[in-house]
Amino acid sequence: MSSSVVDSAGKSTAADALLVLNQLISDEEKVFLRRQPRSSELIAEAREHLAGGATSNWQIAEPQAVWMSHGAGSKVYDVDGTEYVDMHGGYGAAIAGHAHPAIVAAVSDRVRRGTHFAQPTEDAIWIAGELSRRFELPLWRFANSGTEATMDAVHLARAITDRDLIIKVEGCYHGHHDSVQVSVAPEAEEVGPAHKPAQVPSSTGIPRAITDLTLVVGFNDLDGVARLLDEYPGKIAGMIIEPIMMNAGIILPEPGYLDGLKELLNSRGALLAFDEVKTGLTAGPSGATGATGVTPDIICLAKAIGGGISVAAIGGTEEAMGHVSNGDYEMVGTFNGNPLAMAAARAMLCEVATPAAYERIDALRQQAVTGLEREIERNGLSAHVVAVGAKGCVVFSSEPVRDFRDFLGVDDSYSNAHWLYQHNGGVFLPPWGKSEQWLISVQHDEADIRRFTDNFAAFAAALRF
Ligand SMILES: Cc1ncc(COP(=O)(O)O)c(C=O)c1O
């Protein structure tokens, strides 16, 4: 039987469960499309000059991309005028919610005074100081996207150590530059043995010569890192990792894992870089670094720190960032420290991501988790909830997930059905099934979370037969 569905008498068959699930997906897809005629029109129009009919491949999820009109507070509105409680959060960037008054004021003021000089503005000093306080790394620079931040981190590790190889974790996503487009979401038949994962390119257009420089290891596998350091002595520049994995649902580091990595890598002259692009301000006010108490050599931030404007930051130890300060590593960019982005980031850190906001988010997370767990239990679903800070997800398996290989074993159809069901019920979760998480913003309230858990209750009941 499918482990996720039971009948009212406690008996079920895999075939019955699959029938119920497939019927539900098919019904919900029809409702989804019926509710979005204007999106369908825009997609058709867009295809003429916009490649693929959207602005990023990840904005196109089946049955079709949802085209947006505007957002306000905890809500977003599509071009058909439908309101949703937004728990997509623009892939985890919109922890401020939408049109937050502090961000609106800061950005409006900056727009009136000019938005681009390619020269530094004073806000950058305040932000760098605040990030140092929160993340306990002394020196910072800015960029424009998570991809740029992790690219700089990899370059910097190589520049500092004069070594070429890096280690990345199977199933972690760090953006779309060549060095990290390796084993992001490989298929089960591609991954190779667990003790020596294959280096699988994640897109076409990535030269083999570059993916060969990226060694792959499982999450929570400290011994795997030790093995690589032994196999390539003096050749590994460093390791980049999402300290809490957030592109494979949410996978938490086991106790001792992150500090073990830091010790091990540093003892061999290699650096540890945390990709906190997703966890940054969402796992807590000081990200996963604060939540786990492990400070790496380099931290990459993006997404939420801009309050909805594109900005990234990269921080490091005196030693690491010294290579930036002395000009050894050429860290540049026309829009780095862009005044508009800086104004938004300052308002975000100063007025939005406050201790009171995190208290509120913690209470709402608890409400969500309690509501979901109650329905999982009541309906006998094989599922569990993982949540940290403002983020969380339902994993449709009763087994804990400790690495990407476990994650591969989780049936994606239930997450897909859940996404559709929530969407048609007025809650916008991020698409892409089991990989993504919900986000609770500082502007959500109890009624928003109730809508989410009520939808989940109806979804869980719909899976029974
Ligand atoms: C952990 C992580 N790192 C880096 C990135 C890349 O960020 P961006 O899309 O801003 O380039 C992402 C994007 O989702 C991410 O999740």
GROMACS .gro file of C-alpha atoms and ligand atoms in nm:
model
  481
    1MET     CA    1   0.000   0.000   0.000
    2SER     CA    2   0.099   0.358  -0.039
    3SER     CA    3   0.233   0.457   0.296
    4SER     CA    4   0.052   0.788   0.275
    5VAL     CA    5  -0.311   0.689   0.258
    6VAL     CA    6  -0.540   0.476   0.471
    7ASP     CA    7  -0.909   0.399   0.440
    8SER     CA    8  -1.153   0.459   0.722
    9ALA     CA    9  -1.129   0.098   0.836
   10GLY     CA   10  -0.750   0.115   0.830
   11LYS     CA   11  -0.721  -0.099   0.516
   12SER     CA   12  -0.597   0.020   0.182
   13THR     CA   13  -0.409  -0.087  -0.124
   14ALA     CA   14  -0.136   0.090  -0.315
   15ALA     CA   15  -0.352   0.087  -0.625
   16ASP     CA   16  -0.647   0.247  -0.443
   17ALA     CA   17  -0.424   0.511  -0.290
   18LEU     CA   18  -0.270   0.595  -0.626
   19LEU     CA   19  -0.612   0.622  -0.787
   20VAL     CA   20  -0.729   0.868  -0.521
   21LEU     CA   21  -0.411   1.073  -0.553
   22ASN     CA   22  -0.410   1.086  -0.933
   23GLN     CA   23  -0.778   1.176  -0.946
   24LEU     CA   24  -0.718   1.454  -0.694
   25ILE     CA   25  -0.427   1.594  -0.895
   26SER     CA   26  -0.626   1.581  -1.217
   27ASP     CA   27  -0.931   1.752  -1.057
   28GLU     CA   28  -0.720   2.020  -0.891
   29GLU     CA   29  -0.529   2.094  -1.213
   30LYS     CA   30  -0.858   2.156  -1.389
   31VAL     CA   31  -0.972   2.396  -1.116
   32PHE     CA   32  -0.630   2.566  -1.123
   33LEU     CA   33  -0.652   2.632  -1.497
   34ARG     CA   34  -1.017   2.735  -1.484
   35ARG     CA   35  -0.932   3.000  -1.224
   36GLN     CA   36  -0.652   3.151  -1.432
   37PRO     CA   37  -0.766   3.243  -1.783
   38ARG     CA   38  -0.568   3.570  -1.786
   39SER     CA   39  -0.245   3.388  -1.696
   40SER     CA   40  -0.311   3.149  -1.986
   41GLU     CA   41  -0.354   3.446  -2.222
   42LEU     CA   42  -0.037   3.616  -2.101
   43ILE     CA   43   0.164   3.295  -2.137
   44ALA     CA   44   0.051   3.263  -2.497
   45GLU     CA   45   0.138   3.630  -2.562
   46ALA     CA   46   0.471   3.604  -2.379
   47ARG     CA   47   0.588   3.306  -2.583
   48GLU     CA   48   0.636   3.534  -2.882
   49HIS     CA   49   0.940   3.718  -2.740
   50LEU     CA   50   0.999   3.578  -2.392
   51ALA     CA   51   1.186   3.248  -2.409
   52GLY     CA   52   0.965   2.974  -2.269
   53GLY     CA   53   0.696   3.230  -2.187
   54ALA     CA   54   0.836   3.325  -1.845
   55THR     CA   55   1.132   3.505  -1.689
   56SER     CA   56   1.294   3.204  -1.517
   57ASN     CA   57   1.250   2.829  -1.571
   58TRP     CA   58   1.155   2.801  -1.205
   59GLN     CA   59   0.860   3.032  -1.256
   60ILE     CA   60   0.700   2.771  -1.476
   61ALA     CA   61   0.543   2.492  -1.273
   62GLU     CA   62   0.274   2.257  -1.403
   63PRO     CA   63   0.002   2.311  -1.499
   64GLN     CA   64   0.114   2.665  -1.587
   65ALA     CA   65   0.295   2.970  -1.448
   66VAL     CA   66   0.081   3.201  -1.236
   67TRP     CA   67   0.120   3.562  -1.353
   68MET     CA   68   0.105   3.814  -1.074
   69SER     CA   69  -0.047   4.158  -1.040
   70HIS     CA   70   0.054   4.288  -0.696
   71GLY     CA   71   0.110   4.210  -0.330
   72ALA     CA   72   0.008   4.378  -0.005
   73GLY     CA   73   0.095   4.264   0.346
   74SER     CA   74   0.068   3.885   0.366
   75LYS     CA   75  -0.134   3.859   0.043
   76VAL     CA   76  -0.057   3.841  -0.328
   77TYR     CA   77  -0.297   3.886  -0.620
   78ASP     CA   78  -0.274   3.717  -0.957
   79VAL     CA   79  -0.370   3.877  -1.288
   80ASP     CA   80  -0.712   3.717  -1.265
   81GLY     CA   81  -0.775   3.911  -0.945
   82THR     CA   82  -0.753   3.611  -0.711
   83GLU     CA   83  -0.616   3.679  -0.364
   84TYR     CA   84  -0.380   3.433  -0.197
   85VAL     CA   85  -0.219   3.413   0.143
   86ASP     CA   86   0.141   3.424   0.022
   87MET     CA   87   0.350   3.145   0.168
   88HIS     CA   88   0.566   3.121  -0.143
   89GLY     CA   89   0.741   3.441  -0.041
   90GLY     CA   90   0.917   3.473  -0.376
   91TYR     CA   91   1.123   3.158  -0.303
   92GLY     CA   92   1.191   3.266   0.051
   93ALA     CA   93   1.289   3.628  -0.015
   94ALA     CA   94   0.973   3.806   0.100
   95ILE     CA   95   1.000   3.770   0.477
   96ALA     CA   96   0.904   4.140   0.496
   97GLY     CA   97   0.574   4.050   0.326
   98HIS     CA   98   0.465   4.285   0.050
   99ALA     CA   99   0.484   4.662   0.036
  100HIS     CA  100   0.606   4.676   0.396
  101PRO     CA  101   0.580   5.043   0.500
  102ALA     CA  102   0.944   5.060   0.613
  103ILE     CA  103   1.071   4.923   0.281
  104VAL     CA  104   0.833   5.143   0.080
  105ALA     CA  105   0.952   5.453   0.267
  106ALA     CA  106   1.323   5.371   0.236
  107VAL     CA  107   1.307   5.279  -0.132
  108SER     CA  108   1.082   5.576  -0.225
  109ASP     CA  109   1.319   5.816  -0.053
  110ARG     CA  110   1.619   5.665  -0.230
  111VAL     CA  111   1.453   5.668  -0.572
  112ARG     CA  112   1.400   6.042  -0.541
  113ARG     CA  113   1.770   6.094  -0.464
  114GLY     CA  114   1.912   5.877  -0.741
  115THR     CA  115   1.957   5.502  -0.749
  116HIS     CA  116   2.292   5.435  -0.905
  117PHE     CA  117   2.639   5.587  -0.894
  118ALA     CA  118   2.872   5.285  -0.882
  119GLN     CA  119   3.029   5.462  -0.587
  120PRO     CA  120   2.966   5.368  -0.222
  121THR     CA  121   2.688   5.526  -0.016
  122GLU     CA  122   2.674   5.556   0.362
  123ASP     CA  123   2.408   5.286   0.414
  124ALA     CA  124   2.668   5.024   0.317
  125ILE     CA  125   2.871   5.099   0.631
  126TRP     CA  126   2.572   5.056   0.860
  127ILE     CA  127   2.465   4.731   0.693
  128ALA     CA  128   2.814   4.580   0.704
  129GLY     CA  129   2.832   4.665   1.074
  130GLU     CA  130   2.491   4.511   1.142
  131LEU     CA  131   2.576   4.193   0.949
  132SER     CA  132   2.902   4.166   1.146
  133ARG     CA  133   2.703   4.191   1.468
  134ARG     CA  134   2.447   3.931   1.362
  135PHE     CA  135   2.678   3.680   1.192
  136GLU     CA  136   2.998   3.735   1.389
  137LEU     CA  137   3.219   3.780   1.085
  138PRO     CA  138   3.405   4.110   1.068
  139LEU     CA  139   3.425   4.204   0.699
  140TRP     CA  140   3.157   4.225   0.430
  141ARG     CA  141   3.101   4.310   0.066
  142PHE     CA  142   2.782   4.328  -0.142
  143ALA     CA  143   2.662   4.178  -0.469
  144ASN     CA  144   2.327   4.132  -0.641
  145SER     CA  145   2.217   3.770  -0.624
  146GLY     CA  146   2.277   3.451  -0.435
  147THR     CA  147   2.456   3.314  -0.738
  148GLU     CA  148   2.709   3.597  -0.729
  149ALA     CA  149   2.767   3.557  -0.356
  150THR     CA  150   2.840   3.184  -0.377
  151MET     CA  151   3.052   3.238  -0.687
  152ASP     CA  152   3.262   3.487  -0.492
  153ALA     CA  153   3.285   3.245  -0.200
  154VAL     CA  154   3.420   2.969  -0.423
  155HIS     CA  155   3.662   3.205  -0.599
  156LEU     CA  156   3.778   3.342  -0.267
  157ALA     CA  157   3.845   2.997  -0.118
  158ARG     CA  158   4.050   2.915  -0.426
  159ALA     CA  159   4.232   3.248  -0.418
  160ILE     CA  160   4.322   3.217  -0.050
  161THR     CA  161   4.443   2.857  -0.063
  162ASP     CA  162   4.580   2.851  -0.416
  163ARG     CA  163   4.398   2.518  -0.460
  164ASP     CA  164   4.140   2.426  -0.727
  165LEU     CA  165   3.914   2.156  -0.582
  166ILE     CA  166   3.603   2.233  -0.383
  167ILE     CA  167   3.357   2.010  -0.199
  168LYS     CA  168   2.982   2.052  -0.227
  169VAL     CA  169   2.696   1.853  -0.083
  170GLU     CA  170   2.472   1.635  -0.296
  171GLY     CA  171   2.130   1.801  -0.326
  172CYS     CA  172   2.244   2.150  -0.222
  173TYR     CA  173   2.169   2.434  -0.463
  174HIS     CA  174   2.401   2.734  -0.462
  175GLY     CA  175   2.291   2.922  -0.773
  176HIS     CA  176   2.368   2.874  -1.139
  177HIS     CA  177   2.742   2.931  -1.181
  178ASP     CA  178   2.951   2.647  -1.319
  179SER     CA  179   3.138   2.532  -1.006
  180VAL     CA  180   2.822   2.458  -0.808
  181GLN     CA  181   2.596   2.330  -1.086
  182VAL     CA  182   2.694   1.980  -0.984
  183SER     CA  183   2.469   1.714  -0.824
  184VAL     CA  184   2.197   1.963  -0.737
  185ALA     CA  185   1.905   1.731  -0.804
  186PRO     CA  186   2.047   1.419  -0.968
  187GLU     CA  187   1.822   1.125  -1.049
  188ALA     CA  188   1.850   0.806  -0.842
  189GLU     CA  189   2.017   0.624  -1.130
  190GLU     CA  190   2.284   0.896  -1.164
  191VAL     CA  191   2.403   0.940  -0.807
  192GLY     CA  192   2.655   0.655  -0.782
  193PRO     CA  193   2.763   0.492  -0.456
  194ALA     CA  194   2.694   0.681  -0.128
  195HIS     CA  195   3.061   0.664  -0.022
  196LYS     CA  196   3.166   0.822  -0.354
  197PRO     CA  197   2.880   1.022  -0.506
  198ALA     CA  198   2.900   1.094  -0.879
  199GLN     CA  199   2.969   1.451  -0.997
  200VAL     CA  200   2.654   1.503  -1.203
  201PRO     CA  201   2.625   1.825  -1.409
  202SER     CA  202   2.296   1.996  -1.328
  203SER     CA  203   2.245   2.162  -1.663
  204THR     CA  204   2.377   2.151  -2.011
  205GLY     CA  205   2.645   2.412  -2.081
  206ILE     CA  206   2.861   2.323  -1.780
  207PRO     CA  207   3.210   2.210  -1.894
  208ARG     CA  208   3.319   1.873  -1.762
  209ALA     CA  209   3.660   2.025  -1.686
  210ILE     CA  210   3.487   2.245  -1.427
  211THR     CA  211   3.250   1.990  -1.275
  212ASP     CA  212   3.555   1.764  -1.228
  213LEU     CA  213   3.685   2.023  -0.982
  214THR     CA  214   3.373   1.992  -0.765
  215LEU     CA  215   3.381   1.689  -0.536
  216VAL     CA  216   3.048   1.568  -0.399
  217VAL     CA  217   2.961   1.435  -0.057
  218GLY     CA  218   2.640   1.349   0.129
  219PHE     CA  219   2.486   1.587   0.386
  220ASN     CA  220   2.561   1.490   0.746
  221ASP     CA  221   2.852   1.276   0.622
  222LEU     CA  222   3.155   1.401   0.810
  223ASP     CA  223   3.350   1.084   0.732
  224GLY     CA  224   3.290   1.147   0.361
  225VAL     CA  225   3.461   1.485   0.389
  226ALA     CA  226   3.751   1.330   0.582
  227ARG     CA  227   3.787   1.069   0.305
  228LEU     CA  228   3.803   1.339   0.036
  229LEU     CA  229   4.060   1.539   0.232
  230ASP     CA  230   4.271   1.223   0.260
  231GLU     CA  231   4.228   1.135  -0.105
  232TYR     CA  232   4.326   1.483  -0.227
  233PRO     CA  233   4.582   1.609   0.027
  234GLY     CA  234   4.667   1.979  -0.012
  235LYS     CA  235   4.431   2.014  -0.311
  236ILE     CA  236   4.095   2.111  -0.160
  237ALA     CA  237   4.030   2.484  -0.128
  238GLY     CA  238   3.716   2.453   0.079
  239MET     CA  239   3.362   2.333   0.111
  240ILE     CA  240   3.038   2.517   0.038
  241ILE     CA  241   2.722   2.399   0.210
  242GLU     CA  242   2.369   2.505   0.299
  243PRO     CA  243   2.408   2.464   0.677
  244ILE     CA  244   2.039   2.372   0.689
  245MET     CA  245   1.948   2.216   0.354
  246MET     CA  246   1.657   2.404   0.198
  247ASN     CA  247   1.643   2.286  -0.157
  248ALA     CA  248   1.544   1.932  -0.062
  249GLY     CA  249   1.260   2.014   0.172
  250ILE     CA  250   1.435   2.103   0.496
  251ILE     CA  251   1.714   1.878   0.619
  252LEU     CA  252   1.869   1.965   0.953
  253PRO     CA  253   2.236   1.915   1.037
  254GLU     CA  254   2.297   1.648   1.299
  255PRO     CA  255   2.459   1.757   1.624
  256GLY     CA  256   2.834   1.796   1.579
  257TYR     CA  257   2.821   1.792   1.198
  258LEU     CA  258   2.882   2.159   1.120
  259ASP     CA  259   3.139   2.217   1.393
  260GLY     CA  260   3.305   1.891   1.286
  261LEU     CA  261   3.327   2.021   0.929
  262LYS     CA  262   3.482   2.349   1.040
  263GLU     CA  263   3.744   2.174   1.249
  264LEU     CA  264   3.825   1.914   0.986
  265LEU     CA  265   3.851   2.155   0.693
  266ASN     CA  266   4.050   2.419   0.880
  267SER     CA  267   4.289   2.153   1.011
  268ARG     CA  268   4.375   2.075   0.645
  269GLY     CA  269   4.410   2.438   0.542
  270ALA     CA  270   4.068   2.445   0.370
  271LEU     CA  271   3.781   2.689   0.426
  272LEU     CA  272   3.418   2.638   0.520
  273ALA     CA  273   3.160   2.858   0.343
  274PHE     CA  274   2.797   2.865   0.455
  275ASP     CA  275   2.549   2.940   0.182
  276GLU     CA  276   2.287   3.122   0.387
  277VAL     CA  277   2.109   3.261   0.082
  278LYS     CA  278   1.792   3.083   0.194
  279THR     CA  279   1.849   3.052   0.566
  280GLY     CA  280   1.996   3.405   0.612
  281LEU     CA  281   1.717   3.596   0.781
  282THR     CA  282   1.464   3.312   0.771
  283ALA     CA  283   1.618   3.053   1.006
  284GLY     CA  284   1.635   3.331   1.265
  285PRO     CA  285   1.776   3.682   1.303
  286SER     CA  286   2.131   3.548   1.251
  287GLY     CA  287   2.041   3.269   1.013
  288ALA     CA  288   2.163   2.914   1.052
  289THR     CA  289   2.491   3.050   1.186
  290GLY     CA  290   2.308   3.190   1.488
  291ALA     CA  291   2.072   2.893   1.514
  292THR     CA  292   2.349   2.632   1.514
  293GLY     CA  293   2.620   2.833   1.688
  294VAL     CA  294   2.881   2.743   1.425
  295THR     CA  295   3.054   3.036   1.254
  296PRO     CA  296   3.218   2.944   0.922
  297ASP     CA  297   3.502   3.126   0.742
  298ILE     CA  298   3.270   3.274   0.478
  299ILE     CA  299   2.894   3.344   0.472
  300CYS     CA  300   2.682   3.413   0.163
  301LEU     CA  301   2.354   3.601   0.203
  302ALA     CA  302   2.090   3.715  -0.048
  303LYS     CA  303   1.711   3.675  -0.088
  304ALA     CA  304   1.549   3.804   0.234
  305ILE     CA  305   1.813   4.065   0.324
  306GLY     CA  306   1.690   4.295   0.046
  307GLY     CA  307   1.330   4.311   0.162
  308GLY     CA  308   1.222   4.229  -0.193
  309ILE     CA  309   1.499   4.413  -0.378
  310SER     CA  310   1.783   4.217  -0.534
  311VAL     CA  311   2.091   4.228  -0.310
  312ALA     CA  312   2.352   3.984  -0.179
  313ALA     CA  313   2.625   4.000   0.081
  314ILE     CA  314   2.936   3.802   0.144
  315GLY     CA  315   3.109   3.811   0.480
  316GLY     CA  316   3.428   3.656   0.605
  317THR     CA  317   3.703   3.640   0.859
  318GLU     CA  318   3.983   3.901   0.856
  319GLU     CA  319   4.199   3.640   0.689
  320ALA     CA  320   3.950   3.549   0.418
  321MET     CA  321   3.830   3.900   0.336
  322GLY     CA  322   4.186   4.030   0.366
  323HIS     CA  323   4.231   3.891   0.015
  324VAL     CA  324   3.954   4.124  -0.097
  325SER     CA  325   4.086   4.422   0.102
  326ASN     CA  326   4.437   4.391  -0.040
  327GLY     CA  327   4.311   4.352  -0.396
  328ASP     CA  328   4.445   3.998  -0.435
  329TYR     CA  329   4.095   3.869  -0.515
  330GLU     CA  330   3.917   4.096  -0.762
  331MET     CA  331   3.569   4.132  -0.613
  332VAL     CA  332   3.382   4.371  -0.838
  333GLY     CA  333   3.044   4.454  -0.990
  334THR     CA  334   2.877   4.763  -1.137
  335PHE     CA  335   2.574   4.724  -0.915
  336ASN     CA  336   2.755   4.607  -0.599
  337GLY     CA  337   2.634   4.820  -0.309
  338ASN     CA  338   2.367   4.974  -0.531
  339PRO     CA  339   2.205   5.257  -0.330
  340LEU     CA  340   1.850   5.132  -0.383
  341ALA     CA  341   1.942   4.784  -0.265
  342MET     CA  342   2.134   4.930   0.028
  343ALA     CA  343   1.838   5.145   0.134
  344ALA     CA  344   1.609   4.843   0.126
  345ALA     CA  345   1.858   4.622   0.312
  346ARG     CA  346   1.909   4.883   0.582
  347ALA     CA  347   1.534   4.919   0.639
  348MET     CA  348   1.505   4.540   0.638
  349LEU     CA  349   1.771   4.487   0.903
  350CYS     CA  350   1.684   4.791   1.112
  351GLU     CA  351   1.305   4.803   1.104
  352VAL     CA  352   1.168   4.473   0.973
  353ALA     CA  353   1.382   4.180   1.092
  354THR     CA  354   1.353   4.284   1.456
  355PRO     CA  355   1.346   4.067   1.770
  356ALA     CA  356   0.970   4.134   1.803
  357ALA     CA  357   0.915   4.019   1.443
  358TYR     CA  358   1.092   3.690   1.512
  359GLU     CA  359   0.883   3.633   1.826
  360ARG     CA  360   0.572   3.676   1.618
  361ILE     CA  361   0.700   3.445   1.345
  362ASP     CA  362   0.791   3.181   1.606
  363ALA     CA  363   0.435   3.185   1.740
  364LEU     CA  364   0.286   3.155   1.390
  365ARG     CA  365   0.525   2.872   1.303
  366GLN     CA  366   0.415   2.689   1.615
  367GLN     CA  367   0.050   2.740   1.517
  368ALA     CA  368   0.121   2.600   1.170
  369VAL     CA  369   0.317   2.300   1.295
  370THR     CA  370   0.058   2.211   1.560
  371GLY     CA  371  -0.226   2.238   1.308
  372LEU     CA  372  -0.051   2.027   1.045
  373GLU     CA  373   0.064   1.761   1.289
  374ARG     CA  374  -0.289   1.729   1.428
  375GLU     CA  375  -0.425   1.657   1.079
  376ILE     CA  376  -0.144   1.416   0.994
  377GLU     CA  377  -0.226   1.221   1.308
  378ARG     CA  378  -0.605   1.241   1.266
  379ASN     CA  379  -0.592   1.117   0.907
  380GLY     CA  380  -0.320   0.858   0.954
  381LEU     CA  381  -0.095   1.017   0.693
  382SER     CA  382   0.258   0.895   0.657
  383ALA     CA  383   0.403   1.242   0.676
  384HIS     CA  384   0.588   1.470   0.913
  385VAL     CA  385   0.658   1.838   0.948
  386VAL     CA  386   1.001   2.001   0.955
  387ALA     CA  387   1.011   2.369   1.042
  388VAL     CA  388   1.277   2.617   1.142
  389GLY     CA  389   1.233   2.991   1.192
  390ALA     CA  390   1.002   3.131   0.927
  391LYS     CA  391   1.024   2.822   0.706
  392GLY     CA  392   0.876   2.479   0.708
  393CYS     CA  393   0.748   2.193   0.498
  394VAL     CA  394   0.542   1.877   0.512
  395VAL     CA  395   0.753   1.575   0.420
  396PHE     CA  396   0.520   1.308   0.284
  397SER     CA  397   0.701   1.018   0.444
  398SER     CA  398   0.706   0.890   0.800
  399GLU     CA  399   1.080   0.828   0.774
  400PRO     CA  400   1.320   1.104   0.879
  401VAL     CA  401   1.526   1.254   0.595
  402ARG     CA  402   1.893   1.306   0.678
  403ASP     CA  403   2.042   1.348   0.331
  404PHE     CA  404   1.958   1.380  -0.038
  405ARG     CA  405   1.943   1.000  -0.087
  406ASP     CA  406   1.667   0.975   0.175
  407PHE     CA  407   1.497   1.272   0.008
  408LEU     CA  408   1.502   1.092  -0.330
  409GLY     CA  409   1.288   0.822  -0.173
  410VAL     CA  410   1.007   1.065  -0.082
  411ASP     CA  411   0.713   1.047  -0.326
  412ASP     CA  412   0.679   1.387  -0.494
  413SER     CA  413   0.316   1.340  -0.602
  414TYR     CA  414   0.176   1.412  -0.258
  415SER     CA  415   0.364   1.743  -0.236
  416ASN     CA  416   0.247   1.834  -0.584
  417ALA     CA  417  -0.114   1.751  -0.493
  418HIS     CA  418  -0.079   1.952  -0.173
  419TRP     CA  419   0.056   2.251  -0.364
  420LEU     CA  420  -0.238   2.246  -0.607
  421TYR     CA  421  -0.488   2.198  -0.327
  422GLN     CA  422  -0.353   2.490  -0.126
  423HIS     CA  423  -0.342   2.707  -0.435
  424ASN     CA  424  -0.704   2.642  -0.524
  425GLY     CA  425  -0.786   2.707  -0.159
  426GLY     CA  426  -0.624   3.051  -0.168
  427VAL     CA  427  -0.280   2.978  -0.021
  428PHE     CA  428   0.018   3.025  -0.253
  429LEU     CA  429   0.294   2.780  -0.162
  430PRO     CA  430   0.615   2.763  -0.365
  431PRO     CA  431   0.576   2.521  -0.655
  432TRP     CA  432   0.812   2.229  -0.724
  433GLY     CA  433   0.663   1.980  -0.485
  434LYS     CA  434   0.882   1.834  -0.219
  435SER     CA  435   1.187   2.055  -0.278
  436GLU     CA  436   1.053   2.385  -0.145
  437GLN     CA  437   0.926   2.527   0.184
  438TRP     CA  438   0.663   2.771   0.304
  439LEU     CA  439   0.766   3.112   0.434
  440ILE     CA  440   0.590   3.306   0.708
  441SER     CA  441   0.647   3.680   0.676
  442VAL     CA  442   0.642   3.948   0.942
  443GLN     CA  443   0.302   4.054   0.805
  444HIS     CA  444   0.124   3.718   0.836
  445ASP     CA  445  -0.131   3.670   1.109
  446GLU     CA  446  -0.317   3.386   1.280
  447ALA     CA  447  -0.602   3.395   1.027
  448ASP     CA  448  -0.351   3.338   0.743
  449ILE     CA  449  -0.204   3.036   0.916
  450ARG     CA  450  -0.552   2.904   0.995
  451ARG     CA  451  -0.640   2.918   0.627
  452PHE     CA  452  -0.327   2.716   0.550
  453THR     CA  453  -0.396   2.450   0.815
  454ASP     CA  454  -0.770   2.435   0.726
  455ASN     CA  455  -0.675   2.369   0.365
  456PHE     CA  456  -0.436   2.101   0.481
  457ALA     CA  457  -0.713   1.941   0.689
  458ALA     CA  458  -0.939   1.928   0.382
  459PHE     CA  459  -0.652   1.792   0.170
  460ALA     CA  460  -0.575   1.518   0.422
  461ALA     CA  461  -0.943   1.424   0.436
  462ALA     CA  462  -0.957   1.415   0.055
  463LEU     CA  463  -0.679   1.156   0.052
  464ARG     CA  464  -0.892   0.914   0.256
  465PHE     CA  465  -1.115   0.669   0.073
  466LIG     C1  466   2.075   2.810  -0.105
  466LIG     C2  467   2.076   2.894  -0.229
  466LIG     N1  468   2.191   2.950  -0.270
  466LIG     C3  469   2.198   3.028  -0.379
  466LIG     C4  470   2.085   3.052  -0.454
  466LIG     C5  471   2.094   3.139  -0.575
  466LIG     O1  472   2.036   3.261  -0.549
  466LIG     P1  473   1.988   3.354  -0.670
  466LIG     O2  474   1.867   3.288  -0.727
  466LIG     O3  475   1.958   3.486  -0.603
  466LIG     O4  476   2.100   3.364  -0.766
  466LIG     C6  477   1.963   2.996  -0.415
  466LIG     C7  478   1.841   3.022  -0.493
  466LIG     O5  479   1.736   2.967  -0.472
  466LIG     C8  480   1.958   2.915  -0.301
  466LIG     O6  481   1.846   2.855  -0.260
   0.00000   0.00000   0.00000
